[in-house]
Short mmCIF file of C-alpha atoms and ligand atoms in Angstrom, two decimals:
data_model
loop_
_atom_site.label_atom_id
_atom_site.label_comp_id
_atom_site.label_asym_id
_atom_site.label_seq_id
_atom_site.Cartn_x
_atom_site.Cartn_y
_atom_site.Cartn_z
CA UNK A 279 -2.44 5.02 36.88
CA UNK A 280 -0.06 5.39 39.78
CA UNK A 281 -1.33 6.29 43.19
CA UNK A 282 0.94 6.97 46.13
CA UNK A 283 0.28 5.59 49.59
CA UNK A 284 -2.24 8.35 50.35
CA UNK A 285 -4.02 7.30 47.11
CA UNK A 286 -3.36 10.60 45.39
CA UNK A 287 -3.03 10.22 41.66
CA UNK A 288 0.39 11.00 40.19
CA UNK A 289 0.15 13.37 37.24
CA UNK A 290 3.47 12.19 35.83
CA UNK A 291 3.03 10.27 32.60
CA UNK A 292 -0.42 11.64 31.77
CA UNK A 293 -0.56 13.02 28.23
CA UNK A 294 -2.15 16.38 27.48
CA UNK A 295 -5.63 14.89 26.93
CA UNK A 296 -5.52 12.91 30.15
CA UNK A 297 -4.31 15.93 32.10
CA UNK A 298 -7.19 18.00 30.72
CA UNK A 299 -9.66 15.28 31.64
CA UNK A 300 -8.30 15.13 35.19
CA UNK A 301 -8.69 18.87 35.64
CA UNK A 302 -12.22 18.74 34.30
CA UNK A 303 -12.98 16.07 36.89
CA UNK A 304 -12.17 18.53 39.67
CA UNK A 305 -14.14 21.30 37.95
CA UNK A 306 -11.23 23.20 36.38
CA UNK A 307 -10.99 24.66 32.89
CA UNK A 308 -8.92 22.84 30.24
CA UNK A 309 -6.45 25.77 29.85
CA UNK A 310 -5.11 24.91 33.30
CA UNK A 311 -3.62 21.77 31.74
CA UNK A 312 -1.29 23.95 29.66
CA UNK A 313 -0.10 25.77 32.78
CA UNK A 314 0.47 22.55 34.67
CA UNK A 315 2.28 21.00 31.69
CA UNK A 316 4.70 23.91 31.72
CA UNK A 317 5.43 23.56 35.44
CA UNK A 318 5.75 19.79 35.35
CA UNK A 319 7.70 19.23 32.14
CA UNK A 320 9.40 22.55 31.36
CA UNK A 321 10.33 23.61 34.89
CA UNK A 322 10.47 20.23 36.61
CA UNK A 323 8.53 21.48 39.63
CA UNK A 324 7.05 18.79 41.86
CA UNK A 325 5.46 21.00 44.51
CA UNK A 326 2.17 22.68 43.59
CA UNK A 327 2.87 25.56 45.99
CA UNK A 328 5.84 26.58 43.81
CA UNK A 329 3.68 26.90 40.68
CA UNK A 330 3.46 30.68 40.91
CA UNK A 331 1.12 31.32 37.98
CA UNK A 332 -1.53 29.21 39.68
CA UNK A 333 -3.59 30.90 42.43
CA UNK A 334 -3.18 29.63 45.98
CA UNK A 335 -6.68 28.06 46.28
CA UNK A 336 -6.13 26.01 43.14
CA UNK A 337 -2.64 25.02 44.29
CA UNK A 338 -4.24 23.67 47.45
CA UNK A 339 -7.00 21.89 45.55
CA UNK A 340 -4.44 20.23 43.29
CA UNK A 341 -2.44 19.15 46.33
CA UNK A 342 -5.53 17.53 47.83
CA UNK A 343 -6.08 15.32 44.79
CA UNK A 344 -2.71 14.83 43.12
CA UNK A 345 1.05 14.57 43.35
CA UNK A 346 3.43 15.25 40.48
CA UNK A 347 5.48 12.25 41.49
CA UNK A 348 8.87 10.69 40.83
CA UNK A 349 9.91 7.04 40.89
CA UNK A 350 11.66 5.99 44.08
CA UNK A 351 15.42 5.90 43.83
CA UNK A 352 16.92 2.79 45.33
CA UNK A 353 20.59 3.42 44.53
CA UNK A 354 22.83 5.52 42.29
CA UNK A 355 26.47 5.23 41.29
CA UNK A 356 28.95 7.25 39.27
CA UNK A 357 31.62 5.46 37.27
CA UNK A 358 35.28 6.51 37.17
CA UNK A 359 34.59 7.56 33.57
CA UNK A 360 31.71 9.87 34.76
CA UNK A 361 28.85 7.75 33.47
CA UNK A 362 26.09 7.46 36.02
CA UNK A 363 23.59 4.73 36.86
CA UNK A 364 20.32 4.97 38.75
CA UNK A 365 18.50 1.95 40.14
CA UNK A 366 14.79 2.69 40.48
CA UNK A 367 12.37 0.87 42.70
CA UNK A 368 8.81 1.06 41.48
CA UNK A 369 5.63 0.89 43.49
CA UNK A 370 5.37 -2.94 43.29
CA UNK A 371 8.98 -3.37 44.44
CA UNK A 372 10.32 -4.15 40.95
CA UNK A 373 13.50 -2.46 39.83
CA UNK A 374 14.98 -1.11 36.60
CA UNK A 375 18.10 0.78 35.66
CA UNK A 376 18.86 3.98 33.78
CA UNK A 377 22.32 4.98 32.55
CA UNK A 378 23.66 8.43 31.65
CA UNK A 379 26.64 8.71 29.32
CA UNK A 380 27.97 12.29 29.38
CA UNK A 381 30.15 13.54 26.57
CA UNK A 382 31.68 16.90 25.70
CA UNK A 383 28.78 19.34 25.37
CA UNK A 384 26.09 16.64 25.24
CA UNK A 385 24.97 13.42 26.81
CA UNK A 386 22.80 10.39 26.19
CA UNK A 387 20.37 8.97 28.69
CA UNK A 388 19.65 5.30 28.23
CA UNK A 389 16.10 4.50 29.39
CA UNK A 390 14.65 1.12 30.27
CA UNK A 391 11.29 0.05 28.86
CA UNK A 392 10.64 -3.17 30.77
CA UNK A 393 11.56 -4.96 33.98
CA UNK A 394 13.73 -7.71 32.52
CA UNK A 395 12.98 -8.48 28.87
CA UNK A 396 10.30 -10.38 27.01
CA UNK A 397 13.02 -11.90 24.81
CA UNK A 398 15.85 -14.25 25.59
CA UNK A 399 18.85 -13.33 23.44
CA UNK A 400 21.58 -15.68 24.60
CA UNK A 401 24.35 -13.04 24.96
CA UNK A 402 22.25 -10.60 27.01
CA UNK A 403 22.14 -10.51 30.77
CA UNK A 404 18.76 -8.74 30.85
CA UNK A 405 17.27 -11.63 28.85
CA UNK A 406 18.08 -14.06 31.67
CA UNK A 407 15.93 -12.20 34.19
CA UNK A 408 12.84 -14.20 34.93
CA UNK A 409 10.59 -11.50 36.22
CA UNK A 410 9.19 -9.44 33.36
CA UNK A 411 6.65 -6.69 33.10
CA UNK A 412 6.20 -3.57 31.02
CA UNK A 413 7.07 -0.23 32.55
CA UNK A 414 4.23 2.30 32.64
CA UNK A 415 4.46 5.64 30.83
CA UNK A 416 4.99 7.32 34.18
CA UNK A 417 7.87 4.97 35.01
CA UNK A 418 9.55 5.62 31.66
CA UNK A 419 9.22 9.42 31.76
CA UNK A 420 10.02 9.32 35.50
CA UNK A 421 13.51 7.95 34.76
CA UNK A 422 14.33 11.07 32.74
CA UNK A 423 12.69 13.45 35.22
CA UNK A 424 14.66 12.11 38.17
CA UNK A 425 17.89 12.02 36.15
CA UNK A 426 17.42 15.72 35.39
CA UNK A 427 16.63 16.40 39.06
CA UNK A 428 19.94 14.76 39.98
CA UNK A 429 21.92 17.03 37.66
CA UNK A 430 19.65 20.04 38.27
CA UNK A 431 18.80 20.49 34.59
CA UNK A 432 15.64 22.56 35.02
CA UNK A 433 14.07 24.44 33.29
CA UNK A 434 14.58 22.79 29.89
CA UNK A 435 17.59 24.67 28.44
CA UNK A 436 17.36 26.54 25.15
CA UNK A 437 20.85 25.76 23.93
CA UNK A 438 23.34 23.13 25.01
CA UNK A 439 22.02 20.37 27.24
CA UNK A 440 23.50 17.72 29.47
CA UNK A 441 20.63 15.39 28.60
CA UNK A 442 20.60 16.13 24.88
CA UNK A 443 19.89 12.63 23.59
CA UNK A 444 17.61 9.80 24.59
CA UNK A 445 18.31 6.20 23.71
CA UNK A 446 15.75 3.46 24.33
CA UNK A 447 18.51 0.91 24.92
CA UNK A 448 18.22 0.00 28.56
CA UNK A 449 16.44 -3.04 29.93
CA UNK A 450 13.72 -4.53 27.79
CA UNK A 451 12.45 -4.61 24.23
CA UNK A 452 10.81 -1.19 23.72
CA UNK A 453 8.61 -2.35 20.85
CA UNK A 454 7.03 -5.02 23.03
CA UNK A 455 5.83 -2.18 25.24
CA UNK A 456 4.89 -0.01 22.29
CA UNK A 457 1.95 1.96 23.69
CA UNK A 458 3.66 3.10 26.88
CA UNK A 459 6.95 3.82 25.10
CA UNK A 460 5.16 5.82 22.39
CA UNK A 461 3.24 7.84 24.95
CA UNK A 462 6.40 8.51 26.98
CA UNK A 463 8.29 9.63 23.85
CA UNK A 464 5.45 11.96 22.82
CA UNK A 465 5.68 13.58 26.26
CA UNK A 466 9.48 13.85 25.98
CA UNK A 467 9.24 15.38 22.46
CA UNK A 468 6.50 17.91 23.35
CA UNK A 469 7.83 21.38 22.52
CA UNK A 470 6.21 23.06 25.55
CA UNK A 471 7.89 20.75 28.01
CA UNK A 472 11.02 18.62 27.92
CA UNK A 473 11.26 19.28 24.19
CA UNK A 474 13.82 16.77 22.94
CA UNK A 475 13.49 16.43 19.19
CA UNK A 476 12.79 13.10 17.49
CA UNK A 477 16.16 13.52 15.76
CA UNK A 478 17.84 13.17 19.14
CA UNK A 479 15.92 10.08 20.18
CA UNK A 480 16.99 6.58 19.14
CA UNK A 481 14.96 3.46 19.67
CA UNK A 482 16.86 0.19 19.65
CA UNK A 483 15.02 -2.98 18.78
CA UNK A 484 15.80 -6.64 18.34
CA UNK A 485 13.58 -6.51 15.24
CA UNK A 486 9.83 -6.58 15.87
CA UNK A 487 9.01 -5.96 12.22
CA UNK A 488 5.33 -4.84 12.30
CA UNK A 489 6.06 -2.42 15.11
CA UNK A 490 9.12 -0.98 13.35
CA UNK A 491 6.67 0.19 10.69
CA UNK A 492 4.33 1.64 13.30
CA UNK A 493 7.22 3.35 15.07
CA UNK A 494 8.35 4.94 11.81
CA UNK A 495 4.89 6.19 10.95
CA UNK A 496 3.89 7.46 14.40
CA UNK A 497 7.08 8.50 16.16
CA UNK A 498 9.69 9.05 13.46
CA UNK A 499 12.57 8.63 15.89
CA UNK A 500 15.97 7.28 14.85
CA UNK A 501 16.12 3.54 14.53
CA UNK A 502 18.81 1.17 15.79
CA UNK A 503 18.61 -2.51 14.98
CA UNK A 504 20.35 -5.17 17.04
CA UNK A 505 21.51 -7.29 14.12
CA UNK A 506 24.38 -9.35 15.56
CA UNK A 507 24.34 -12.07 12.89
CA UNK A 508 24.38 -12.27 9.09
CA UNK A 509 22.56 -15.59 8.67
CA UNK A 510 19.13 -16.71 9.86
CA UNK A 511 20.78 -19.90 11.04
CA UNK A 512 22.92 -18.09 13.63
CA UNK A 513 20.44 -15.33 14.40
CA UNK A 514 17.73 -17.92 15.18
CA UNK A 515 20.02 -19.30 17.87
CA UNK A 516 21.34 -16.13 19.49
CA UNK A 517 18.21 -13.98 18.97
CA UNK A 518 15.14 -16.23 19.02
CA UNK A 519 12.90 -13.41 17.73
CA UNK A 520 14.52 -14.05 14.35
CA UNK A 521 12.40 -17.20 13.96
CA UNK A 522 9.34 -14.96 13.85
CA UNK A 523 10.86 -12.07 11.87
CA UNK A 524 13.77 -13.36 9.79
CA UNK A 525 16.55 -11.20 8.37
CA UNK A 526 14.96 -10.62 4.98
CA UNK A 527 11.78 -9.17 6.48
CA UNK A 528 13.73 -7.20 9.05
CA UNK A 529 15.96 -5.58 6.44
CA UNK A 530 12.97 -4.84 4.23
CA UNK A 531 11.33 -2.94 7.10
CA UNK A 532 14.55 -0.94 7.40
CA UNK A 533 14.50 -0.15 3.69
CA UNK A 534 10.99 1.22 4.12
CA UNK A 535 11.69 3.13 7.35
CA UNK A 536 10.44 6.68 6.78
CA UNK A 537 12.79 9.61 7.20
CA UNK A 538 16.00 7.66 6.88
CA UNK A 539 18.50 9.25 4.54
CA UNK A 540 22.23 9.61 4.16
CA UNK A 541 22.21 12.27 6.85
CA UNK A 542 19.91 10.23 9.07
CA UNK A 543 21.04 6.65 8.89
CA UNK A 544 19.76 3.50 10.54
CA UNK A 545 22.25 2.18 13.06
CA UNK A 546 23.00 -1.52 12.94
CA UNK A 547 24.37 -2.70 16.25
CA UNK A 548 26.64 -5.70 16.08
CA UNK A 549 27.96 -7.38 19.21
CA UNK A 550 31.40 -8.91 18.68
CA UNK A 551 31.31 -12.55 19.80
CA UNK A 552 34.60 -14.40 19.55
CA UNK A 553 34.57 -17.12 16.91
CA UNK A 554 30.81 -16.82 16.44
CA UNK A 555 30.03 -13.82 14.21
CA UNK A 556 33.36 -11.99 13.82
CA UNK A 557 35.04 -13.35 10.68
CA UNK A 558 36.05 -11.20 7.66
CA UNK A 559 33.48 -13.18 5.63
CA UNK A 560 30.78 -12.13 8.12
CA UNK A 561 31.81 -8.49 7.67
CA UNK A 562 31.65 -8.76 3.88
CA UNK A 563 28.23 -10.41 4.08
CA UNK A 564 27.07 -7.56 6.31
CA UNK A 565 28.01 -5.03 3.64
CA UNK A 566 26.04 -7.04 1.09
CA UNK A 567 22.98 -7.39 3.34
CA UNK A 568 22.48 -3.68 4.04
CA UNK A 569 22.90 -2.62 0.42
CA UNK A 570 20.38 0.09 -0.40
CA UNK A 571 19.76 1.05 3.24
CA UNK A 572 21.19 4.35 4.54
CA UNK A 573 23.15 2.54 7.23
CA UNK A 574 25.92 2.91 9.77
CA UNK A 575 27.30 0.32 12.13
CA UNK A 576 28.09 0.29 15.78
CA UNK A 577 30.41 -2.52 16.80
CA UNK A 578 29.88 -3.43 20.44
CA UNK A 579 32.61 -5.42 22.19
CA UNK A 580 30.79 -8.18 24.05
CA UNK A 581 30.45 -7.37 27.75
CA UNK A 582 30.82 -10.52 29.73
CA UNK A 583 28.55 -11.25 32.66
CA UNK A 584 28.70 -14.11 35.19
CA UNK A 585 27.63 -17.33 33.48
CA UNK A 586 27.78 -15.99 29.91
CA UNK A 587 28.71 -18.62 27.35
CA UNK A 588 30.44 -16.17 24.98
CA UNK A 589 33.71 -14.27 24.91
CA UNK A 590 34.54 -10.94 23.32
CA UNK A 591 36.42 -10.97 20.01
CA UNK A 592 40.08 -9.95 20.17
CA UNK A 593 40.81 -6.27 19.52
CA UNK A 594 42.62 -6.84 16.17
CA UNK A 595 39.72 -8.99 14.94
CA UNK A 596 37.25 -6.20 15.78
CA UNK A 597 39.48 -3.63 14.04
CA UNK A 598 39.69 -5.78 10.90
CA UNK A 599 35.91 -6.21 10.94
CA UNK A 600 35.47 -2.45 11.21
CA UNK A 601 37.89 -1.82 8.32
CA UNK A 602 35.98 -4.14 6.01
CA UNK A 603 32.77 -2.24 6.76
CA UNK A 604 34.61 1.05 6.17
CA UNK A 605 35.92 -0.24 2.84
CA UNK A 606 32.33 -1.11 1.96
CA UNK A 607 31.47 2.57 2.47
CA UNK A 608 30.04 2.46 5.98
CA UNK A 609 31.03 4.13 9.20
CA UNK A 610 31.64 1.41 11.81
CA UNK A 611 33.01 2.81 15.06
CA UNK A 612 33.91 0.39 17.83
CA UNK A 613 31.95 1.36 20.89
CA UNK A 614 34.12 2.22 23.85
CA UNK A 615 32.53 0.54 26.84
CA UNK A 616 31.45 3.04 29.49
CA UNK A 617 30.60 2.42 33.11
CA UNK A 618 32.03 -1.11 33.24
CA UNK A 619 33.04 -0.61 36.90
CA UNK A 620 29.40 0.04 37.88
CA UNK A 621 27.97 -2.68 35.60
CA UNK A 622 26.31 -0.10 33.39
CA UNK A 623 27.60 -1.32 30.02
CA UNK A 624 25.35 -2.68 27.27
CA UNK A 625 23.71 -5.95 28.10
CA UNK A 626 24.85 -5.93 31.72
CA UNK A 627 21.71 -4.37 33.10
CA UNK A 628 19.70 -6.55 35.35
CA UNK A 629 18.01 -5.47 38.52
CA UNK A 630 20.52 -5.60 41.34
CA UNK A 631 18.05 -7.25 43.68
CA UNK A 632 17.68 -10.18 41.28
CA UNK A 633 21.48 -10.50 40.90
CA UNK A 634 21.79 -10.44 44.70
CA UNK A 635 18.97 -12.97 45.10
CA UNK A 636 20.71 -15.35 42.73
CA UNK A 637 24.08 -14.99 44.41
CA UNK A 638 22.50 -15.60 47.82
CA UNK A 639 20.85 -18.72 46.42
CA UNK A 640 24.20 -19.93 45.14
CA UNK A 641 25.80 -19.25 48.52
CA UNK A 642 23.10 -21.24 50.26
CA UNK A 643 23.60 -24.14 47.86
CA UNK A 644 27.28 -24.15 48.72
CA UNK A 645 26.56 -24.36 52.49
N1 LIG B 118 16.06 -4.79 23.52
C1 LIG B 118 16.62 -3.80 22.69
C2 LIG B 118 17.31 -2.67 23.44
C3 LIG B 118 18.17 -3.00 24.64
S1 LIG B 118 19.70 -3.81 24.42
C4 LIG B 118 17.57 -4.42 21.68
O1 LIG B 118 17.86 -5.59 21.81
O2 LIG B 118 17.95 -3.72 20.74
C5 LIG B 118 20.91 -2.61 23.92
C6 LIG B 118 22.02 -3.23 23.06
O3 LIG B 118 22.97 -3.98 23.84
C7 LIG B 118 21.49 -4.19 22.02
O4 LIG B 118 22.12 -4.00 20.79
C8 LIG B 118 21.88 -5.52 22.61
O5 LIG B 118 21.90 -6.53 21.64
C9 LIG B 118 23.24 -5.22 23.18
N2 LIG B 118 23.73 -6.21 24.14
C10 LIG B 118 23.01 -7.09 24.87
N3 LIG B 118 23.84 -7.84 25.64
C11 LIG B 118 25.09 -7.41 25.40
C12 LIG B 118 26.37 -7.78 25.93
N4 LIG B 118 26.51 -8.69 26.87
N5 LIG B 118 27.46 -7.11 25.46
C13 LIG B 118 27.33 -6.13 24.55
N6 LIG B 118 26.15 -5.74 24.03
C14 LIG B 118 25.03 -6.37 24.44
FE1 LIG B 119 15.95 -8.18 25.30
FE2 LIG B 119 17.48 -6.62 23.76
FE3 LIG B 119 18.56 -8.19 25.66
FE4 LIG B 119 17.52 -9.29 23.46
S1 LIG B 119 19.31 -7.92 23.55
S2 LIG B 119 17.19 -10.02 25.60
S3 LIG B 119 15.79 -7.94 23.07
S4 LIG B 119 17.21 -6.48 26.01
#
């Protein structure tokens, strides 16, 4: 539970049951939880005195015990291409990033699930961050709440939305923080509040097989798999989690993923690493591997970061790779990198303070 400096409990991130229990603790009836839920998650109100369906004495009582709460914003930047990045500073001083990618009539918000990442994929900047902890439910939902504050998207619109889609593709492996991520997504999906449907939420995972099953059964959101290699030999090296859950098991869990169909396909993300995983033979093997899975691909040009040992495949090589997948019957768009100028592209996220700390260290070494 998060308390602010005056030790008031923040209500953000409590689920409906917890909210009810809190209100009971201060002698209020459970139906008040429904009212509060509406003000917090449908209207985005943070000040109890603006909750006009709640009588003044109760507003005051709530204010004595609680805050609605938002994470502290440390920095925000807008890219030339209109994507936007927030750097959050949480109560223990740790930081995580959130990225918004607006498009015509819609937009995807990319949420972080951990500070750093539990895993150490060799092409990923986040994976090199030493400090790791799970984000709390409040910190995950808080990213979306503050993003919507920034763009003034309250109350939750009926029709078109700026924040129409949620992707769990920021910092961290969401399935290694399953409980908090699941709770946050239930809050985000709740029809009386933020109300974003599971069909508009995508969870990206490096392949934590048992939890893919759990995620399918309990959340039913869209699934994206960071595949990146067609052999266990290579995947073991670039994504060490493969040693625990090899390709065969991973693909089997995709075959069994509930709710996937030709109109709701599993996305296989594939980062294009020059000379490593980008040959025509790799593309053909990919088509063979996903046979029987309602699949689509997303080819991600590798985003280089300082110290990375890989390079991005040449554009014609990526196009050829995409064509082979198309010929195999699969859609395989090449992702256009967004927000490169503000270091918001895939795999570049790492808390700025850590990047600064490292560069200061390097400077000192050079003295
Ligand atoms: N941990 C989860 C979600 C976050 S990563 C996962 O691995 O799926 C979001 C996507 O960016 C993943 O597909 C990841 O493999 C990819 N990625 C990581 N580093 C990258 C880089 N330097 N360039 C391009 N994509 C990268
Ligand atoms: Fe973690 Fe995903 Fe990066 Fe791998 S690619 S280190 S799982 S964030």
